[in-house]
PDB file of C-alpha atoms and ligand atoms in Angstrom:
ATOM      1  CA  MET A  24      24.629 -28.718  16.448  1.00  0.00           C
ATOM      2  CA  LYS A  25      22.352 -26.426  14.441  1.00  0.00           C
ATOM      3  CA  ASP A  26      19.233 -25.051  16.113  1.00  0.00           C
ATOM      4  CA  ILE A  27      15.721 -24.666  14.750  1.00  0.00           C
ATOM      5  CA  LEU A  28      15.092 -21.025  13.790  1.00  0.00           C
ATOM      6  CA  PHE A  29      11.792 -19.756  15.179  1.00  0.00           C
ATOM      7  CA  LEU A  30      10.516 -16.563  13.557  1.00  0.00           C
ATOM      8  CA  ASN A  31       8.726 -13.407  14.684  1.00  0.00           C
ATOM      9  CA  PRO A  32       6.138 -12.625  11.996  1.00  0.00           C
ATOM     10  CA  VAL A  33       5.547  -9.176  10.501  1.00  0.00           C
ATOM     11  CA  PHE A  34       1.964  -7.901  10.265  1.00  0.00           C
ATOM     12  CA  LYS A  35       0.451  -5.718   7.554  1.00  0.00           C
ATOM     13  CA  THR A  36      -2.575  -3.499   7.916  1.00  0.00           C
ATOM     14  CA  MET A  37      -4.716  -3.621   4.769  1.00  0.00           C
ATOM     15  CA  ILE A  38      -8.044  -1.977   3.924  1.00  0.00           C
ATOM     16  CA  TRP A  39      -9.464  -5.447   3.294  1.00  0.00           C
ATOM     17  CA  GLY A  40      -7.979  -7.049   6.439  1.00  0.00           C
ATOM     18  CA  GLY A  41      -9.768  -8.231   9.589  1.00  0.00           C
ATOM     19  CA  ASN A  42      -8.927  -9.444  13.093  1.00  0.00           C
ATOM     20  CA  LYS A  43      -8.943 -13.241  12.624  1.00  0.00           C
ATOM     21  CA  LEU A  44      -5.153 -13.350  12.872  1.00  0.00           C
ATOM     22  CA  ALA A  45      -5.759 -12.395  16.523  1.00  0.00           C
ATOM     23  CA  THR A  46      -8.928 -14.390  17.222  1.00  0.00           C
ATOM     24  CA  GLU A  47      -7.904 -17.551  15.314  1.00  0.00           C
ATOM     25  CA  TYR A  48      -4.109 -17.490  15.566  1.00  0.00           C
ATOM     26  CA  GLY A  49      -3.506 -15.597  18.798  1.00  0.00           C
ATOM     27  CA  TYR A  50      -1.200 -12.959  17.360  1.00  0.00           C
ATOM     28  CA  ASN A  51      -0.857  -9.471  18.826  1.00  0.00           C
ATOM     29  CA  LEU A  52      -2.028  -7.335  15.950  1.00  0.00           C
ATOM     30  CA  PRO A  53      -1.242  -3.702  15.131  1.00  0.00           C
ATOM     31  CA  SER A  54      -4.839  -3.001  14.006  1.00  0.00           C
ATOM     32  CA  ASP A  55      -8.328  -4.448  13.567  1.00  0.00           C
ATOM     33  CA  ASN A  56      -7.783  -4.614   9.863  1.00  0.00           C
ATOM     34  CA  THR A  57      -4.659  -6.692   9.666  1.00  0.00           C
ATOM     35  CA  GLY A  58      -4.637  -8.445   6.313  1.00  0.00           C
ATOM     36  CA  GLU A  59      -1.341 -10.278   6.280  1.00  0.00           C
ATOM     37  CA  CYS A  60       1.024 -12.105   8.583  1.00  0.00           C
ATOM     38  CA  TRP A  61       4.410 -12.421   6.865  1.00  0.00           C
ATOM     39  CA  ALA A  62       5.390 -15.585   8.639  1.00  0.00           C
ATOM     40  CA  VAL A  63       8.570 -16.662   6.859  1.00  0.00           C
ATOM     41  CA  SER A  64       9.971 -13.638   5.092  1.00  0.00           C
ATOM     42  CA  ALA A  65      13.279 -11.956   4.384  1.00  0.00           C
ATOM     43  CA  HIS A  66      11.677  -9.400   2.060  1.00  0.00           C
ATOM     44  CA  LYS A  67      12.717  -5.785   2.630  1.00  0.00           C
ATOM     45  CA  ASN A  68       9.081  -4.787   3.107  1.00  0.00           C
ATOM     46  CA  GLY A  69       8.699  -7.229   5.999  1.00  0.00           C
ATOM     47  CA  ASP A  70      11.796  -8.983   7.301  1.00  0.00           C
ATOM     48  CA  CYS A  71      11.166 -11.557  10.066  1.00  0.00           C
ATOM     49  CA  THR A  72      13.524 -11.677  13.022  1.00  0.00           C
ATOM     50  CA  ILE A  73      14.780 -14.815  14.762  1.00  0.00           C
ATOM     51  CA  LYS A  74      13.112 -15.556  18.085  1.00  0.00           C
ATOM     52  CA  ASN A  75      15.612 -17.901  19.750  1.00  0.00           C
ATOM     53  CA  GLY A  76      19.176 -19.136  20.073  1.00  0.00           C
ATOM     54  CA  GLU A  77      22.446 -17.550  18.996  1.00  0.00           C
ATOM     55  CA  PHE A  78      20.796 -15.518  16.214  1.00  0.00           C
ATOM     56  CA  GLU A  79      18.004 -14.088  18.385  1.00  0.00           C
ATOM     57  CA  GLY A  80      16.949 -10.652  17.122  1.00  0.00           C
ATOM     58  CA  LYS A  81      18.742 -10.969  13.776  1.00  0.00           C
ATOM     59  CA  ALA A  82      16.732 -10.492  10.582  1.00  0.00           C
ATOM     60  CA  LEU A  83      16.205 -13.472   8.292  1.00  0.00           C
ATOM     61  CA  SER A  84      17.749 -11.432   5.445  1.00  0.00           C
ATOM     62  CA  TRP A  85      20.860 -10.892   7.607  1.00  0.00           C
ATOM     63  CA  LEU A  86      21.085 -14.620   8.215  1.00  0.00           C
ATOM     64  CA  TRP A  87      20.770 -15.281   4.484  1.00  0.00           C
ATOM     65  CA  ASP A  88      23.557 -12.783   3.734  1.00  0.00           C
ATOM     66  CA  ASN A  89      25.928 -13.879   6.531  1.00  0.00           C
ATOM     67  CA  HIS A  90      25.201 -17.541   7.216  1.00  0.00           C
ATOM     68  CA  LYS A  91      24.420 -19.086   3.844  1.00  0.00           C
ATOM     69  CA  GLU A  92      25.528 -22.454   5.257  1.00  0.00           C
ATOM     70  CA  LEU A  93      22.246 -22.573   7.215  1.00  0.00           C
ATOM     71  CA  PHE A  94      20.471 -22.595   3.840  1.00  0.00           C
ATOM     72  CA  GLY A  95      22.698 -25.167   2.188  1.00  0.00           C
ATOM     73  CA  ASN A  96      24.591 -22.372   0.375  1.00  0.00           C
ATOM     74  CA  ALA A  97      21.580 -21.986  -1.900  1.00  0.00           C
ATOM     75  CA  ALA A  98      22.107 -19.683  -4.872  1.00  0.00           C
ATOM     76  CA  GLY A  99      20.398 -16.313  -5.177  1.00  0.00           C
ATOM     77  CA  GLU A 100      20.675 -12.827  -3.781  1.00  0.00           C
ATOM     78  CA  VAL A 101      17.593 -13.102  -1.590  1.00  0.00           C
ATOM     79  CA  PHE A 102      15.941 -15.762   0.526  1.00  0.00           C
ATOM     80  CA  PRO A 103      13.811 -17.317  -2.214  1.00  0.00           C
ATOM     81  CA  LEU A 104      10.463 -17.953  -0.496  1.00  0.00           C
ATOM     82  CA  LEU A 105       7.836 -15.968   1.352  1.00  0.00           C
ATOM     83  CA  VAL A 106       5.129 -17.602   3.468  1.00  0.00           C
ATOM     84  CA  LYS A 107       2.110 -15.545   4.530  1.00  0.00           C
ATOM     85  CA  ILE A 108      -1.188 -16.038   6.301  1.00  0.00           C
ATOM     86  CA  ILE A 109      -3.868 -13.828   4.790  1.00  0.00           C
ATOM     87  CA  ASP A 110      -7.161 -12.780   6.398  1.00  0.00           C
ATOM     88  CA  ALA A 111      -9.499 -11.257   3.829  1.00  0.00           C
ATOM     89  CA  LYS A 112     -12.477  -9.615   5.514  1.00  0.00           C
ATOM     90  CA  THR A 113     -13.522  -8.081   2.201  1.00  0.00           C
ATOM     91  CA  ASP A 114     -12.670  -8.833  -1.431  1.00  0.00           C
ATOM     92  CA  LEU A 115      -9.116  -8.177  -2.606  1.00  0.00           C
ATOM     93  CA  SER A 116      -8.551  -6.510  -5.942  1.00  0.00           C
ATOM     94  CA  ILE A 117      -8.209  -8.765  -8.973  1.00  0.00           C
ATOM     95  CA  GLN A 118      -4.591  -9.111  -9.974  1.00  0.00           C
ATOM     96  CA  VAL A 119      -1.969 -10.954 -11.972  1.00  0.00           C
ATOM     97  CA  HIS A 120       1.789 -11.455 -11.565  1.00  0.00           C
ATOM     98  CA  PRO A 121       4.510 -11.502 -14.233  1.00  0.00           C
ATOM     99  CA  ASP A 122       6.961 -14.358 -14.659  1.00  0.00           C
ATOM    100  CA  ASP A 123      10.700 -13.961 -13.984  1.00  0.00           C
ATOM    101  CA  ALA A 124      11.532 -12.978 -17.574  1.00  0.00           C
ATOM    102  CA  TYR A 125       8.886 -10.228 -17.793  1.00  0.00           C
ATOM    103  CA  ALA A 126       9.703  -8.875 -14.308  1.00  0.00           C
ATOM    104  CA  LYS A 127      13.412  -8.837 -15.078  1.00  0.00           C
ATOM    105  CA  ALA A 128      12.857  -6.837 -18.271  1.00  0.00           C
ATOM    106  CA  ASN A 129      10.149  -4.490 -16.974  1.00  0.00           C
ATOM    107  CA  GLU A 130      10.595  -4.191 -13.198  1.00  0.00           C
ATOM    108  CA  ASN A 131      14.263  -3.353 -12.675  1.00  0.00           C
ATOM    109  CA  GLY A 132      15.450  -6.937 -12.560  1.00  0.00           C
ATOM    110  CA  ALA A 133      12.907  -8.047  -9.936  1.00  0.00           C
ATOM    111  CA  LEU A 134      11.703 -11.633  -9.684  1.00  0.00           C
ATOM    112  CA  GLY A 135       8.350 -12.708 -11.056  1.00  0.00           C
ATOM    113  CA  LYS A 136       5.877 -14.409  -8.837  1.00  0.00           C
ATOM    114  CA  THR A 137       4.476 -17.901  -8.655  1.00  0.00           C
ATOM    115  CA  GLU A 138       2.365 -18.515  -5.583  1.00  0.00           C
ATOM    116  CA  CYS A 139       0.095 -21.145  -4.094  1.00  0.00           C
ATOM    117  CA  TRP A 140      -2.810 -21.044  -1.682  1.00  0.00           C
ATOM    118  CA  TYR A 141      -3.912 -23.456   0.990  1.00  0.00           C
ATOM    119  CA  ILE A 142      -7.414 -22.528   2.185  1.00  0.00           C
ATOM    120  CA  LEU A 143      -7.194 -22.439   5.996  1.00  0.00           C
ATOM    121  CA  ASP A 144     -10.783 -21.370   6.446  1.00  0.00           C
ATOM    122  CA  CYS A 145     -13.595 -19.714   4.519  1.00  0.00           C
ATOM    123  CA  ASP A 146     -17.250 -18.741   4.753  1.00  0.00           C
ATOM    124  CA  GLU A 147     -19.786 -21.458   4.001  1.00  0.00           C
ATOM    125  CA  ASP A 148     -20.408 -20.072   0.512  1.00  0.00           C
ATOM    126  CA  GLY A 149     -16.735 -19.162   0.033  1.00  0.00           C
ATOM    127  CA  GLU A 150     -15.481 -18.184  -3.406  1.00  0.00           C
ATOM    128  CA  ILE A 151     -12.228 -17.305  -5.081  1.00  0.00           C
ATOM    129  CA  VAL A 152     -11.231 -15.756  -8.404  1.00  0.00           C
ATOM    130  CA  ILE A 153      -9.003 -17.959 -10.543  1.00  0.00           C
ATOM    131  CA  GLY A 154      -8.698 -17.491 -14.285  1.00  0.00           C
ATOM    132  CA  HIS A 155     -10.874 -15.748 -16.836  1.00  0.00           C
ATOM    133  CA  ASN A 156     -13.261 -16.606 -19.652  1.00  0.00           C
ATOM    134  CA  ALA A 157     -11.622 -14.918 -22.640  1.00  0.00           C
ATOM    135  CA  LYS A 158     -10.644 -17.361 -25.397  1.00  0.00           C
ATOM    136  CA  ASP A 159      -7.698 -15.280 -26.631  1.00  0.00           C
ATOM    137  CA  LYS A 160      -5.870 -11.944 -26.104  1.00  0.00           C
ATOM    138  CA  GLU A 161      -8.161 -10.220 -28.580  1.00  0.00           C
ATOM    139  CA  GLU A 162     -11.266 -11.129 -26.604  1.00  0.00           C
ATOM    140  CA  LEU A 163      -9.471 -10.326 -23.343  1.00  0.00           C
ATOM    141  CA  LYS A 164      -8.783  -6.778 -24.554  1.00  0.00           C
ATOM    142  CA  GLU A 165     -12.358  -6.375 -25.818  1.00  0.00           C
ATOM    143  CA  MET A 166     -13.823  -7.499 -22.523  1.00  0.00           C
ATOM    144  CA  ILE A 167     -11.523  -5.235 -20.477  1.00  0.00           C
ATOM    145  CA  GLU A 168     -12.143  -2.217 -22.716  1.00  0.00           C
ATOM    146  CA  GLY A 169     -15.884  -2.875 -22.613  1.00  0.00           C
ATOM    147  CA  ASN A 170     -15.877  -3.177 -18.783  1.00  0.00           C
ATOM    148  CA  ARG A 171     -17.394  -6.663 -19.133  1.00  0.00           C
ATOM    149  CA  TRP A 172     -15.912  -7.787 -15.808  1.00  0.00           C
ATOM    150  CA  GLN A 173     -18.752 -10.126 -14.775  1.00  0.00           C
ATOM    151  CA  GLU A 174     -18.339 -12.029 -18.004  1.00  0.00           C
ATOM    152  CA  LEU A 175     -14.541 -12.006 -17.916  1.00  0.00           C
ATOM    153  CA  ILE A 176     -13.718 -12.952 -14.324  1.00  0.00           C
ATOM    154  CA  ARG A 177     -13.990 -16.610 -13.356  1.00  0.00           C
ATOM    155  CA  VAL A 178     -15.272 -17.148  -9.808  1.00  0.00           C
ATOM    156  CA  CYS A 179     -14.970 -20.614  -8.254  1.00  0.00           C
ATOM    157  CA  PRO A 180     -16.485 -22.066  -5.068  1.00  0.00           C
ATOM    158  CA  ILE A 181     -13.992 -23.071  -2.368  1.00  0.00           C
ATOM    159  CA  LYS A 182     -13.927 -24.989   0.892  1.00  0.00           C
ATOM    160  CA  LYS A 183     -11.505 -25.379   3.758  1.00  0.00           C
ATOM    161  CA  GLY A 184      -8.502 -27.506   2.779  1.00  0.00           C
ATOM    162  CA  ASP A 185      -8.596 -26.648  -0.951  1.00  0.00           C
ATOM    163  CA  PHE A 186      -5.293 -25.883  -2.628  1.00  0.00           C
ATOM    164  CA  PHE A 187      -4.495 -23.755  -5.685  1.00  0.00           C
ATOM    165  CA  GLN A 188      -1.327 -23.075  -7.643  1.00  0.00           C
ATOM    166  CA  ILE A 189      -1.272 -19.561  -9.143  1.00  0.00           C
ATOM    167  CA  GLU A 190       1.140 -19.546 -12.069  1.00  0.00           C
ATOM    168  CA  PRO A 191       2.373 -16.189 -13.421  1.00  0.00           C
ATOM    169  CA  GLY A 192      -0.203 -14.823 -15.856  1.00  0.00           C
ATOM    170  CA  THR A 193      -3.137 -16.236 -13.864  1.00  0.00           C
ATOM    171  CA  VAL A 194      -5.895 -13.747 -13.008  1.00  0.00           C
ATOM    172  CA  HIS A 195      -6.654 -14.218  -9.304  1.00  0.00           C
ATOM    173  CA  ALA A 196      -8.191 -12.709  -6.201  1.00  0.00           C
ATOM    174  CA  ILE A 197      -9.021 -13.741  -2.685  1.00  0.00           C
ATOM    175  CA  LYS A 198     -12.624 -13.015  -1.781  1.00  0.00           C
ATOM    176  CA  LYS A 199     -14.195 -12.021   1.512  1.00  0.00           C
ATOM    177  CA  GLY A 200     -14.314 -14.371   4.470  1.00  0.00           C
ATOM    178  CA  THR A 201     -11.261 -16.381   3.447  1.00  0.00           C
ATOM    179  CA  MET A 202      -8.083 -17.234   5.324  1.00  0.00           C
ATOM    180  CA  ILE A 203      -5.200 -18.555   3.280  1.00  0.00           C
ATOM    181  CA  LEU A 204      -1.692 -19.791   3.802  1.00  0.00           C
ATOM    182  CA  GLU A 205       0.278 -18.551   0.832  1.00  0.00           C
ATOM    183  CA  THR A 206       3.667 -19.875  -0.214  1.00  0.00           C
ATOM    184  CA  GLN A 207       5.289 -17.793  -2.929  1.00  0.00           C
ATOM    185  CA  GLN A 208       8.447 -16.630  -4.578  1.00  0.00           C
ATOM    186  CA  ASN A 209      10.002 -13.745  -2.659  1.00  0.00           C
ATOM    187  CA  SER A 210       8.584 -10.961  -4.803  1.00  0.00           C
ATOM    188  CA  ASP A 211       6.095  -8.147  -4.504  1.00  0.00           C
ATOM    189  CA  ILE A 212       5.385  -7.441  -8.184  1.00  0.00           C
ATOM    190  CA  THR A 213       1.629  -7.310  -8.678  1.00  0.00           C
ATOM    191  CA  TYR A 214      -0.448  -5.849 -11.496  1.00  0.00           C
ATOM    192  CA  ARG A 215      -3.934  -4.779 -10.447  1.00  0.00           C
ATOM    193  CA  LEU A 216      -6.469  -5.527 -13.177  1.00  0.00           C
ATOM    194  CA  TYR A 217      -9.770  -4.619 -11.536  1.00  0.00           C
ATOM    195  CA  ASP A 218     -10.768  -3.215  -8.141  1.00  0.00           C
ATOM    196  CA  TYR A 219     -14.589  -3.524  -8.312  1.00  0.00           C
ATOM    197  CA  GLY A 220     -14.710   0.240  -8.895  1.00  0.00           C
ATOM    198  CA  ARG A 221     -13.934   0.873  -5.216  1.00  0.00           C
ATOM    199  CA  LEU A 222     -12.427   4.060  -3.810  1.00  0.00           C
ATOM    200  CA  GLU A 223      -9.647   4.452  -1.253  1.00  0.00           C
ATOM    201  CA  ASN A 224      -9.539   7.902   0.395  1.00  0.00           C
ATOM    202  CA  GLY A 225     -11.940   9.089  -2.290  1.00  0.00           C
ATOM    203  CA  LYS A 226      -9.850   7.857  -5.208  1.00  0.00           C
ATOM    204  CA  PRO A 227      -9.674   4.620  -7.166  1.00  0.00           C
ATOM    205  CA  ARG A 228      -6.472   2.648  -6.565  1.00  0.00           C
ATOM    206  CA  GLU A 229      -4.036   2.522  -9.439  1.00  0.00           C
ATOM    207  CA  LEU A 230      -4.679  -0.145 -12.079  1.00  0.00           C
ATOM    208  CA  HIS A 231      -2.051  -1.682 -14.380  1.00  0.00           C
ATOM    209  CA  ILE A 232      -4.167  -2.617 -17.383  1.00  0.00           C
ATOM    210  CA  ASP A 233      -1.474  -2.663 -20.077  1.00  0.00           C
ATOM    211  CA  LYS A 234       0.973  -4.767 -18.079  1.00  0.00           C
ATOM    212  CA  SER A 235      -1.886  -7.057 -17.035  1.00  0.00           C
ATOM    213  CA  ILE A 236      -2.877  -7.627 -20.663  1.00  0.00           C
ATOM    214  CA  ASP A 237       0.799  -8.302 -21.485  1.00  0.00           C
ATOM    215  CA  VAL A 238       1.147 -11.066 -18.931  1.00  0.00           C
ATOM    216  CA  ILE A 239      -2.310 -12.712 -18.689  1.00  0.00           C
ATOM    217  CA  GLY A 240      -2.245 -16.181 -20.239  1.00  0.00           C
ATOM    218  CA  CYS A 241      -5.005 -16.824 -22.804  1.00  0.00           C
ATOM    219  CA  PRO A 242      -6.996 -18.968 -22.632  1.00  0.00           C
ATOM    220  CA  HIS A 243      -6.795 -19.732 -18.912  1.00  0.00           C
ATOM    221  CA  ILE A 244      -5.761 -23.320 -18.186  1.00  0.00           C
ATOM    222  CA  ASP A 245      -6.349 -24.840 -14.760  1.00  0.00           C
ATOM    223  CA  LYS A 246      -3.216 -26.184 -13.125  1.00  0.00           C
ATOM    224  CA  GLU A 247      -3.389 -29.739 -11.805  1.00  0.00           C
ATOM    225  CA  VAL A 248      -2.297 -29.907  -8.187  1.00  0.00           C
ATOM    226  CA  ARG A 249      -2.157 -32.315  -5.267  1.00  0.00           C
ATOM    227  CA  GLY A 250      -0.014 -35.376  -5.518  1.00  0.00           C
ATOM    228  CA  LYS A 251       0.090 -38.504  -3.452  1.00  0.00           C
ATOM    229  CA  LEU A 252      -1.247 -38.775   0.061  1.00  0.00           C
ATOM    230  CA  ILE A 253       0.510 -41.230   2.368  1.00  0.00           C
ATOM    231  CA  ARG A 254      -1.540 -42.190   5.392  1.00  0.00           C
ATOM    232  CA  SER A 255      -0.111 -43.929   8.443  1.00  0.00           C
ATOM    233  CA  GLU A 256      -1.009 -44.414  12.071  1.00  0.00           C
ATOM    234  CA  GLU A 257       1.273 -41.587  13.190  1.00  0.00           C
ATOM    235  CA  CYS A 258       0.775 -39.057  10.398  1.00  0.00           C
ATOM    236  CA  ASP A 259      -0.548 -38.281   6.929  1.00  0.00           C
ATOM    237  CA  ILE A 260       1.748 -36.613   4.407  1.00  0.00           C
ATOM    238  CA  GLU A 261       0.267 -35.000   1.327  1.00  0.00           C
ATOM    239  CA  GLU A 262       2.180 -33.608  -1.629  1.00  0.00           C
ATOM    240  CA  LEU A 263       0.442 -30.334  -2.563  1.00  0.00           C
ATOM    241  CA  ILE A 264       2.701 -28.993  -5.311  1.00  0.00           C
ATOM    242  CA  SER A 265       6.190 -29.331  -6.646  1.00  0.00           C
ATOM    243  CA  CYS A 266       7.200 -26.691  -9.206  1.00  0.00           C
ATOM    244  CA  ASN A 267      10.397 -24.928 -10.303  1.00  0.00           C
ATOM    245  CA  PHE A 268      10.270 -22.555  -7.346  1.00  0.00           C
ATOM    246  CA  TYR A 269       9.054 -24.591  -4.388  1.00  0.00           C
ATOM    247  CA  SER A 270       7.630 -27.831  -3.071  1.00  0.00           C
ATOM    248  CA  VAL A 271       4.830 -27.721  -0.528  1.00  0.00           C
ATOM    249  CA  GLN A 272       3.469 -30.534   1.623  1.00  0.00           C
ATOM    250  CA  ARG A 273       0.784 -30.838   4.250  1.00  0.00           C
ATOM    251  CA  ILE A 274       1.578 -32.986   7.258  1.00  0.00           C
ATOM    252  CA  SER A 275      -1.153 -34.045   9.639  1.00  0.00           C
ATOM    253  CA  MET A 276       0.374 -35.455  12.853  1.00  0.00           C
ATOM    254  CA  HIS A 277      -1.647 -37.690  15.129  1.00  0.00           C
ATOM    255  CA  GLY A 278       1.206 -39.441  16.883  1.00  0.00           C
ATOM    256  CA  GLU A 279       4.967 -39.164  16.601  1.00  0.00           C
ATOM    257  CA  GLN A 280       7.528 -39.803  13.910  1.00  0.00           C
ATOM    258  CA  ASP A 281      11.118 -39.033  12.855  1.00  0.00           C
ATOM    259  CA  PHE A 282      11.682 -37.053   9.673  1.00  0.00           C
ATOM    260  CA  GLU A 283      14.871 -36.373   7.747  1.00  0.00           C
ATOM    261  CA  GLN A 284      15.770 -32.784   6.815  1.00  0.00           C
ATOM    262  CA  SER A 285      17.489 -33.447   3.487  1.00  0.00           C
ATOM    263  CA  ASN A 286      16.659 -30.124   1.771  1.00  0.00           C
ATOM    264  CA  LYS A 287      18.621 -26.879   1.713  1.00  0.00           C
ATOM    265  CA  PHE A 288      16.254 -25.643   4.400  1.00  0.00           C
ATOM    266  CA  LEU A 289      12.694 -26.394   5.461  1.00  0.00           C
ATOM    267  CA  ASN A 290       9.973 -23.868   6.325  1.00  0.00           C
ATOM    268  CA  ILE A 291       7.287 -25.184   8.671  1.00  0.00           C
ATOM    269  CA  SER A 292       4.051 -23.468   9.706  1.00  0.00           C
ATOM    270  CA  VAL A 293       1.749 -24.936  12.352  1.00  0.00           C
ATOM    271  CA  ILE A 294      -1.776 -24.276  11.064  1.00  0.00           C
ATOM    272  CA  ASN A 295      -3.792 -26.369  13.531  1.00  0.00           C
ATOM    273  CA  GLY A 296      -3.344 -27.969  16.931  1.00  0.00           C
ATOM    274  CA  SER A 297      -0.156 -28.257  18.932  1.00  0.00           C
ATOM    275  CA  GLY A 298       2.779 -30.563  19.527  1.00  0.00           C
ATOM    276  CA  VAL A 299       6.487 -30.838  20.087  1.00  0.00           C
ATOM    277  CA  ILE A 300       9.486 -30.679  17.762  1.00  0.00           C
ATOM    278  CA  ASP A 301      12.758 -31.867  19.313  1.00  0.00           C
ATOM    279  CA  GLY A 302      11.848 -30.570  22.768  1.00  0.00           C
ATOM    280  CA  TYR A 303      10.267 -27.295  21.596  1.00  0.00           C
ATOM    281  CA  ASN A 304       6.537 -26.920  22.226  1.00  0.00           C
ATOM    282  CA  VAL A 305       4.788 -25.573  19.139  1.00  0.00           C
ATOM    283  CA  ILE A 306       1.259 -24.373  18.596  1.00  0.00           C
ATOM    284  CA  LYS A 307      -1.014 -23.131  15.783  1.00  0.00           C
ATOM    285  CA  GLY A 308       0.495 -19.901  14.472  1.00  0.00           C
ATOM    286  CA  ASP A 309       4.163 -20.862  15.014  1.00  0.00           C
ATOM    287  CA  HIS A 310       6.551 -20.703  12.062  1.00  0.00           C
ATOM    288  CA  PHE A 311      10.112 -21.956  11.937  1.00  0.00           C
ATOM    289  CA  ILE A 312      12.954 -22.995   9.662  1.00  0.00           C
ATOM    290  CA  ILE A 313      14.929 -26.200  10.007  1.00  0.00           C
ATOM    291  CA  PRO A 314      18.379 -25.373   8.615  1.00  0.00           C
ATOM    292  CA  SER A 315      20.574 -27.334   6.235  1.00  0.00           C
ATOM    293  CA  GLY A 316      22.381 -30.316   7.726  1.00  0.00           C
ATOM    294  CA  TYR A 317      20.118 -30.477  10.770  1.00  0.00           C
ATOM    295  CA  GLY A 318      19.536 -34.172  10.216  1.00  0.00           C
ATOM    296  CA  THR A 319      16.676 -35.999  11.885  1.00  0.00           C
ATOM    297  CA  TYR A 320      13.846 -34.129  13.566  1.00  0.00           C
ATOM    298  CA  HIS A 321      11.085 -35.603  15.650  1.00  0.00           C
ATOM    299  CA  LEU A 322       7.472 -34.430  15.494  1.00  0.00           C
ATOM    300  CA  LYS A 323       4.884 -35.376  18.070  1.00  0.00           C
ATOM    301  CA  GLY A 324       1.348 -34.197  18.706  1.00  0.00           C
ATOM    302  CA  ASP A 325      -2.025 -33.542  17.158  1.00  0.00           C
ATOM    303  CA  MET A 326      -1.283 -30.851  14.665  1.00  0.00           C
ATOM    304  CA  GLU A 327      -1.391 -29.882  11.040  1.00  0.00           C
ATOM    305  CA  LEU A 328       1.660 -28.397   9.330  1.00  0.00           C
ATOM    306  CA  ILE A 329       2.422 -26.796   5.991  1.00  0.00           C
ATOM    307  CA  VAL A 330       5.996 -27.507   4.976  1.00  0.00           C
ATOM    308  CA  SER A 331       7.895 -25.886   2.100  1.00  0.00           C
ATOM    309  CA  HIS A 332      11.352 -25.963   0.558  1.00  0.00           C
ATOM    310  CA  ILE A 333      13.082 -25.026  -2.653  1.00  0.00           C
TER     311      ILE A 333
HETATM  312 ZN1   ZN B  10      -1.069 -12.864  -6.021  1.00  0.00          ZN
END
């Protein structure tokens, strides 16, 4: 009988981070400017360990390398997904990611990055950067060279519960006062386009203008997201996105129900409330993986979950 794999997150101190991962999610944080909780990660820069059972203390990357059967013998050298919770106390720099082909050719064979954002919480007048206003590459270059950032960058209002898919080549940035659950390809390749002219230790952070111009899609096209929502007495299940790299759903439990684990593996994050999964008590801030071949699992409680799989 396979066990559910509960994970110990890894925390990252960032100049733009805050302390909401402690006050809202109850984590023990390394600093008062903790920007990221790497909740489901086997990335070398932040490898989660297993909290329970026969693999207690082992890294998720170790499990991927040595017990592929838990992940349905999925192909690939690395665990393919990375789930984070982000607390942005101040604006993040404006960035763009390459796709797999560009990253492979220009970043030593690394993976590109497609990511998606579920807005956990934000300020009343919350905003986010998605896309740009240049009609083609020519105009993009002109605007960048002319420092016409206000004109170029597209800022959109957001509210709690919004969801965005960030395809490679999409200009994007999280803005102050926003908490996000991010599901992404397991990659760290980021090109910084603009940093609001800020200084870190007296110096501007490195920008990657040429690579950014290479990969930014022109014109920007908004990606349609959110599929069907199935409501029932026990739970609501909403399809947020299904793309080549991942599928993400939101489950809102207000009762109990059996579910079938028919994917190679299933990542689950509890983002609100509390409940029980097969005898384990779970609460907001818990993250776990249901392995391949686990079969039926039973959820009960008043809680909201973000679920992802490949
Ligand atoms: Zn990004």
